[in-house]
Coordinates of C-alpha atoms and ligand atoms in Angstrom, one line a residue:
X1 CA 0.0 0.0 0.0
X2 CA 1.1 3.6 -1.0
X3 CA 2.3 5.5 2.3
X4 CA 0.5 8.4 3.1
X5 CA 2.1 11.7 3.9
X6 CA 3.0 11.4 8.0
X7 CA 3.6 15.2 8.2
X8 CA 0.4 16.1 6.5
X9 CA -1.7 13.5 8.6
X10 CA 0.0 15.4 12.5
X11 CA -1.0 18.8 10.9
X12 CA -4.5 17.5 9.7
X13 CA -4.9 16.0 13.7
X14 CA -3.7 19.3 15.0
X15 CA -6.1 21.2 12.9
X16 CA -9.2 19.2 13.6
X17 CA -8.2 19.6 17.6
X18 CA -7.7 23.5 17.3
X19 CA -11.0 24.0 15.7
X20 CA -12.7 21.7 18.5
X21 CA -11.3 24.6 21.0
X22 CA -9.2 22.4 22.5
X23 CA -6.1 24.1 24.7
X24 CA -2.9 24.6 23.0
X25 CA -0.9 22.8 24.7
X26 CA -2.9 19.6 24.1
X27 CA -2.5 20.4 20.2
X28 CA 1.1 21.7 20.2
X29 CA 2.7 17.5 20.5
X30 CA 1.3 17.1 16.8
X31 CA 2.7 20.5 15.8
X32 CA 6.0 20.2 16.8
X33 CA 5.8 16.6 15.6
X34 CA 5.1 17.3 12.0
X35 CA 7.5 19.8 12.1
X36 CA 10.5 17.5 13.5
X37 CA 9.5 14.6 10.9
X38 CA 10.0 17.5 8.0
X39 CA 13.8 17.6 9.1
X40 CA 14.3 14.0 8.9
X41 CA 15.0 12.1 5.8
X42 CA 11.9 9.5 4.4
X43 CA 14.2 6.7 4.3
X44 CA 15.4 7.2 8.1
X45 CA 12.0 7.5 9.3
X46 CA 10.9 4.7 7.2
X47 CA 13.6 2.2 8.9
X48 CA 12.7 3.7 12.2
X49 CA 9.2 3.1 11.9
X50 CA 10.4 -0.9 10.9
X51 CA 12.2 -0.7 13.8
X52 CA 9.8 0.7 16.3
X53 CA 12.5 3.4 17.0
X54 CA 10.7 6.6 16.0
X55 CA 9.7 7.6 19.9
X56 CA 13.6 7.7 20.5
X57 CA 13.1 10.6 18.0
X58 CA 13.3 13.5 20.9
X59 CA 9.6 15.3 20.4
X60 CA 8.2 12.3 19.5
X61 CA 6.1 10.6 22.0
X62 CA 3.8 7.6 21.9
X63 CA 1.2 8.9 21.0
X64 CA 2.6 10.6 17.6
X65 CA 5.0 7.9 16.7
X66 CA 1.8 5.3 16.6
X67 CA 0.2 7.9 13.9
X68 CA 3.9 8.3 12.1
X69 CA 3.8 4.7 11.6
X70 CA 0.4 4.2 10.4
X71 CA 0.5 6.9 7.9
X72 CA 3.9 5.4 6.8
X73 CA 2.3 1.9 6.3
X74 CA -0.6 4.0 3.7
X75 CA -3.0 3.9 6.5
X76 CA -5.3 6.8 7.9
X77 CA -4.4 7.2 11.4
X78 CA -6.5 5.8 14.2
X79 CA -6.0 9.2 15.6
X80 CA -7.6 11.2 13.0
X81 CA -9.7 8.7 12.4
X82 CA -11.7 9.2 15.2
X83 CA -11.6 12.9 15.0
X84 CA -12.7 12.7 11.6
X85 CA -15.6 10.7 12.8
X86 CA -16.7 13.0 15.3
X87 CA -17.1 16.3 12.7
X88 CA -19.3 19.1 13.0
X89 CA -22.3 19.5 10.9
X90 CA -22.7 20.9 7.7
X91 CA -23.9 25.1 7.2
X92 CA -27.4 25.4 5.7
X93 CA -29.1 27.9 3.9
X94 CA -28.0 31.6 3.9
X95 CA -25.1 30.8 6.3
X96 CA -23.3 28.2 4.3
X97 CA -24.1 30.1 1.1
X98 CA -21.9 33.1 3.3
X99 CA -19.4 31.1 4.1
X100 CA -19.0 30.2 0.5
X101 CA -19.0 33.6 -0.5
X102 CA -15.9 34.8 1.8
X103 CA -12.5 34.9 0.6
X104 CA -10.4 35.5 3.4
X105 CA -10.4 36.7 7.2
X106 CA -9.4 39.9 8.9
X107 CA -8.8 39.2 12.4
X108 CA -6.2 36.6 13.3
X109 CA -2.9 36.2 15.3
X110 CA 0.8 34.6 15.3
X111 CA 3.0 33.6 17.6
X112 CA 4.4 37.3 17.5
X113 CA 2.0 37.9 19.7
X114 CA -0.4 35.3 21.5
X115 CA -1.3 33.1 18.7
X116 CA 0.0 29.7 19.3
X117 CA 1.4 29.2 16.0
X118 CA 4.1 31.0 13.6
X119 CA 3.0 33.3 10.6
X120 CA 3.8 30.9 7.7
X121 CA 1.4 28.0 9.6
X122 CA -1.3 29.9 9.9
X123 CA -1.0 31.0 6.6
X124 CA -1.1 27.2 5.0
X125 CA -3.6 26.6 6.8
X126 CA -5.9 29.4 5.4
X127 CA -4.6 28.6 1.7
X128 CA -5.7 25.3 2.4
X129 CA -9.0 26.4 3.6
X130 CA -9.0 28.1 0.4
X131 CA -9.2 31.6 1.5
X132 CA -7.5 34.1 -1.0
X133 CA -6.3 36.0 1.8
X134 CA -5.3 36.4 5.7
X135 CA -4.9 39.6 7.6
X136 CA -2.3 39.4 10.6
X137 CA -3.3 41.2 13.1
X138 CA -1.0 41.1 16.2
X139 CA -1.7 43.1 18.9
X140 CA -0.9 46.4 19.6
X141 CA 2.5 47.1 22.4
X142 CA -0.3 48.6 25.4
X143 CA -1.3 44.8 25.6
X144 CA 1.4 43.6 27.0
X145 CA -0.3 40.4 28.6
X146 CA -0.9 39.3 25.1
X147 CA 2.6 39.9 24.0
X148 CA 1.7 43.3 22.2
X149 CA 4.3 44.4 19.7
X150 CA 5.9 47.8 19.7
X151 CA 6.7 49.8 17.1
X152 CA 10.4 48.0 16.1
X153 CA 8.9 44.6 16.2
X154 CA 5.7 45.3 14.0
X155 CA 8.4 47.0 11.6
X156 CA 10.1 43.9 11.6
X157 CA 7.0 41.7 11.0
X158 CA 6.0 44.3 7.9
X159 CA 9.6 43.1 6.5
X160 CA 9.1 39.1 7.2
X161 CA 6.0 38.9 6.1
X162 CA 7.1 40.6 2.9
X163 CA 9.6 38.2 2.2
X164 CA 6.9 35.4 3.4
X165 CA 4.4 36.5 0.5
X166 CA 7.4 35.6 -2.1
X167 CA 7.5 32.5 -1.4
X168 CA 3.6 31.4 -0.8
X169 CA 1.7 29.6 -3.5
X170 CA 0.0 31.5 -6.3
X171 CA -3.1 33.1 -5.9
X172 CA -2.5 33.5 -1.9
X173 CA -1.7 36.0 -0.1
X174 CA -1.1 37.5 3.4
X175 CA -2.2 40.9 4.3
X176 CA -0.4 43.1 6.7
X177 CA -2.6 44.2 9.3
X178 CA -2.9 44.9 13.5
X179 CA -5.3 44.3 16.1
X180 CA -4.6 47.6 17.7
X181 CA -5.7 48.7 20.9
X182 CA -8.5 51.4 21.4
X183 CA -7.1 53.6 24.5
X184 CA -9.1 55.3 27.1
X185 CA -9.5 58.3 25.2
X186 CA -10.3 56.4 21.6
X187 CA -6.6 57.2 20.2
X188 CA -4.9 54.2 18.7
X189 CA -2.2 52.5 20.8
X190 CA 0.6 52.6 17.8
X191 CA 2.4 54.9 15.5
X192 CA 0.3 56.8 12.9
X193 CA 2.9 55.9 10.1
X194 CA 2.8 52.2 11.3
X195 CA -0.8 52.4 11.0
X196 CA -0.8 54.4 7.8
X197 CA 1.4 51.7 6.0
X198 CA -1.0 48.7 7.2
X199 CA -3.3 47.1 4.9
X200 CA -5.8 46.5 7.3
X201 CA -6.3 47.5 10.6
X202 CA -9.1 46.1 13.1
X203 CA -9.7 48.6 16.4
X204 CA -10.7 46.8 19.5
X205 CA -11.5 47.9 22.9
X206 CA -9.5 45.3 25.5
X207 CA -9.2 47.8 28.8
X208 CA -11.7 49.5 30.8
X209 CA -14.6 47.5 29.2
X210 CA -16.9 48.8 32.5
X211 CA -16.3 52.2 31.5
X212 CA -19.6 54.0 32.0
X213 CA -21.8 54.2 28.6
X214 CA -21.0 57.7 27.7
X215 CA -17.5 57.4 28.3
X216 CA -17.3 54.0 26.1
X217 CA -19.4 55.9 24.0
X218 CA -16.8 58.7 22.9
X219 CA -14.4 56.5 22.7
X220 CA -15.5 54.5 20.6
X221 CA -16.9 57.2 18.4
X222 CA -13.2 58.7 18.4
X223 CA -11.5 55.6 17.2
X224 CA -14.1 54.9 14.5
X225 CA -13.8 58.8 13.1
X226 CA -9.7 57.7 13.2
X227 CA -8.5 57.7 9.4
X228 CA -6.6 54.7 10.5
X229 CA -9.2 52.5 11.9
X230 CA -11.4 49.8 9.4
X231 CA -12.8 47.8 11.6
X232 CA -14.2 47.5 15.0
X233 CA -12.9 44.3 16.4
X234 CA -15.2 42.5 18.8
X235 CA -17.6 45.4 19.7
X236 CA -19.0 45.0 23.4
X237 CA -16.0 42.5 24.6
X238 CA -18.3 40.0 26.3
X239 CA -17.3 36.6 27.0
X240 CA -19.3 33.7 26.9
X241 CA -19.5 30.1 27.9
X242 CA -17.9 28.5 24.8
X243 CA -20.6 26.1 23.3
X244 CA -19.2 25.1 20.1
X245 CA -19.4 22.0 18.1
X246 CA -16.4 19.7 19.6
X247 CA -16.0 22.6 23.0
X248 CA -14.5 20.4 26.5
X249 CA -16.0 23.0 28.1
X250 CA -12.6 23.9 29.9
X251 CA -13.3 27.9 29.0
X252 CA -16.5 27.3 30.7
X253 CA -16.7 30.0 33.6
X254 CA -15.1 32.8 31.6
X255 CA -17.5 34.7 31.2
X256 CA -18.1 38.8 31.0
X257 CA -20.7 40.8 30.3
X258 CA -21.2 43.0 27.7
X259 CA -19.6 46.8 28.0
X260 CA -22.4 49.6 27.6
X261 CA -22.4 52.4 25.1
X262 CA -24.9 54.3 23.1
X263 CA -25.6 51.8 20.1
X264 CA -27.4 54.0 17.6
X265 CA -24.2 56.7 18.5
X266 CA -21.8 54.1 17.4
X267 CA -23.6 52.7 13.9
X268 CA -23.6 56.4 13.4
X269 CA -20.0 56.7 13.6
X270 CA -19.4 53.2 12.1
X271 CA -22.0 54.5 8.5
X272 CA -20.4 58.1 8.2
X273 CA -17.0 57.1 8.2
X274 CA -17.3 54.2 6.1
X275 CA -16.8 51.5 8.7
X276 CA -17.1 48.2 9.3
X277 CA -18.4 46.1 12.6
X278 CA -16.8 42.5 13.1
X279 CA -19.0 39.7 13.5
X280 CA -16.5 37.9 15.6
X281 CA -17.1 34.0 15.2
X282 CA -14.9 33.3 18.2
X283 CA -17.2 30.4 20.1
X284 CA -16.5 32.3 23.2
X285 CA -17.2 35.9 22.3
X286 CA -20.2 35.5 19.6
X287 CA -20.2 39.6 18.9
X288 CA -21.9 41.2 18.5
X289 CA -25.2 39.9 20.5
X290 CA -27.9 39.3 17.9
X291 CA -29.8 41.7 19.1
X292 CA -27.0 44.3 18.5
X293 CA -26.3 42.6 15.1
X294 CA -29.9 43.1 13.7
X295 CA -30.0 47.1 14.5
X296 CA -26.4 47.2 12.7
X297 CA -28.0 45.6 10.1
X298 CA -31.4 47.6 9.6
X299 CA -29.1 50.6 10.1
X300 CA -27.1 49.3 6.7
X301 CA -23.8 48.7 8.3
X302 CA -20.7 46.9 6.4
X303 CA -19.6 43.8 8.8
X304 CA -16.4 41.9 8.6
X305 CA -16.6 38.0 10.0
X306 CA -13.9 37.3 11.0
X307 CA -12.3 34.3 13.4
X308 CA -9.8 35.9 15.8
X309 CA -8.4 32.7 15.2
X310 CA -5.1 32.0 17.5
X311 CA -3.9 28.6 16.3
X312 CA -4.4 27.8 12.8
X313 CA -7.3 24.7 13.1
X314 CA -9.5 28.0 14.7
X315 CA -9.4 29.6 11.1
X316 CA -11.8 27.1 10.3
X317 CA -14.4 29.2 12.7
X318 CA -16.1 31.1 10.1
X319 CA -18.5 29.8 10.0
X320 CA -20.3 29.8 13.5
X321 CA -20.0 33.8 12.5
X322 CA -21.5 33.3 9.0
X323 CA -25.2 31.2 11.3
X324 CA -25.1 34.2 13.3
X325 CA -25.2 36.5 10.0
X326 CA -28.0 34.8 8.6
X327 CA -29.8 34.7 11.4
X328 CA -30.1 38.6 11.8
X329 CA -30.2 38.8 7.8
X330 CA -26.7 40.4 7.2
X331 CA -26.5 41.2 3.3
X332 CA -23.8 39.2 1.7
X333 CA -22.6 42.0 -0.4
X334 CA -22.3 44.1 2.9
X335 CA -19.7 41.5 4.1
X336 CA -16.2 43.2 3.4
X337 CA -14.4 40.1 3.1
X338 CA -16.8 39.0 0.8
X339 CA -15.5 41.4 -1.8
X340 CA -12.5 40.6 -4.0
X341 CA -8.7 41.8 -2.1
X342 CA -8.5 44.1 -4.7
X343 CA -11.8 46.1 -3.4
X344 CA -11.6 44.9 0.1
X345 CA -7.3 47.3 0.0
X346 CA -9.6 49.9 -2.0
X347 CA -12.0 50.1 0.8
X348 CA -8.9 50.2 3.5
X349 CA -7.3 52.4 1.7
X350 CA -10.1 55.3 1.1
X351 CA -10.4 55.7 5.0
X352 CA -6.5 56.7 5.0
X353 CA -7.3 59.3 1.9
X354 CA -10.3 61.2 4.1
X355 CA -7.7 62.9 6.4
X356 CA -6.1 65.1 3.7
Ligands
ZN1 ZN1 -9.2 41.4 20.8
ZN2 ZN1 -7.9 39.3 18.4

């Protein structure tokens, strides 16, 4: 029998484990597997897996050898198997004919910052979910619990990520972005030239979130009206009891309510500035509330859905984001990342042009 590919088959298992929530960690033996195995000549893992040696292989445990030595031997691993079996249902309807329709995601972070994976994994990942594009969007240096880049280090992202783009497959692309920071006042927590050279960049609020309604109000409102801002990442912060397909339930307990502000004040900001609200598909975040979504979308809002991915298997999130969409009607054509990279940069790049 024809061996199958052992490296694809750890990254496949890995995958499939991130998008069923499940904690780093638990997903990063498979990870580091495939990538140890992808040092290693075939015909030296080969003998080793005749030999029963490949454990001895340091970062290969039990666990990953067995799978090594099934795909090896042209069989599906047990292993995935099993996780293959256990799937999530299909979309229906006006969701999965959303999901169809997007071509990329705006919201999702490396290891540059407090993703869980490098840049160039996450970015196979998405070309193999057949997105066209993926915005990197680190965070911002004020959040330094998530490992916020400053200024230098987002300068020296702009440069690898350059070089990264050269040598991705055709027809793929990486966009440069930043989850940046929206500070107490609504100013954006990095350098306006940074910001200016960005290709996307999503504005979230991650401090303060009890700030009384008409102070979250105006500043909200000021980082909208900021030339530099697209999007507004993850609008009223709240946390909720993860409940998605595959979830262990280990985030359970993590919850927080919704921040306050004056809605129709801030679909005001987001329509005459040219905005667009996430619909973050995150299974523990879910925002905007439905309830929130549906006034966004009578007002005639542009939405982003986006993953907040931070491992690569959580790319695959769209679409619990793209149900919620259909459920409060959002229009497909209003969905930025919908529209061809070519329109989507347009669109980025027109906010910039209003400040002259
Ligand atoms: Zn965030
Ligand atoms: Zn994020």
């Amino acid at each position: 029998m024809a061996s199958r590919d052992p490296i694809a088959d750890l990254r496949r298992i890995a995958f499939m484990l991130e998008r069923a929530n499940e904690a780093t960690y638990r997903v990063r033996a498979f990870r580091s597997a495939a990538a140890k195995i992808a040092e290693l000549d075939e015909e030296e893992l080969v003998a080793r897996a005749g030999e029963g040696t490949l454990g001895e292989i340091s970062g290969i445990g039990a666990v990953t050898a067995r799978c090594i030595a099934e795909s090896l031997a042209g069989e599906e691993p047990v292993y995935l198997r099993r996780l293959e079996s256990t799937e999530g249902v299909d979309l229906q309807g006006a969701a999965r004919k959303l999901r169809e329709a997007l071509r990329g995601d705006c919201h999702c972070h490396s290891d540059w910052s407090d993703g869980g994976s490098p840049i160039e994994e996450m970015a196979l990942a998405a070309a193999d979910l057949g997105h066209e594009y993926l915005v990197l969007t680190d965070h911002s240096p004020r959040l330094t619990v998530a490992n916020g880049l400053p200024a230098a280090r987002l300068r020296k992202q702009l440069d690898y990520v350059a070089r990264l783009n050269d040598q991705l497959p055709d027809g793929f692309r990486i966009l440069t972005g930043i989850e940046v920071d929206i500070l107490d006042d609504g100013s954006l927590d990095q350098e306006d030239a940074l910001l200016e050279r960005l290709d996307v960049v999503v504005g979230s609020v991650h401090s303060k979130l009890r700030d009384e309604s008409p102070r979250m109000t105006k500043r909200m409102v000021n980082a909208i009206a900021n030339p530099h801002l697209d999007i507004l990442g993850h609008m009223t912060g709240r946390k909720v009891a993860a409940s998605g397909a595959g979830d262990r339930g280990h985030r359970a307990g993590r919850t927080r309510p919704p921040s306050t502000f004056d809605l129709d004040k801030v679909i005001a900001a987001v329509l005459e500035h040219g905005k667009a609200i996430e619909i973050n598909s995150r299974p523990d975040r879910l925002d905007p509330p439905k309830r929130m979504l549906t006034v966004a979308v009578e007002a005639g809002c542009l939405f982003s859905v986006d993953t907040d991915a931070h491992a690569p298997g959580q790319l695959d999130w769209l679409g619990f984001g793209c149900e919620r969409a259909a459920l409060c009607n959002v229009p497909v054509e209003n969905v930025v990342n919908t529209w061809s990279m070519e329109r989507l940069l347009e669109w980025t790049a027109g906010h910039g042009a209003q400040k002259a």
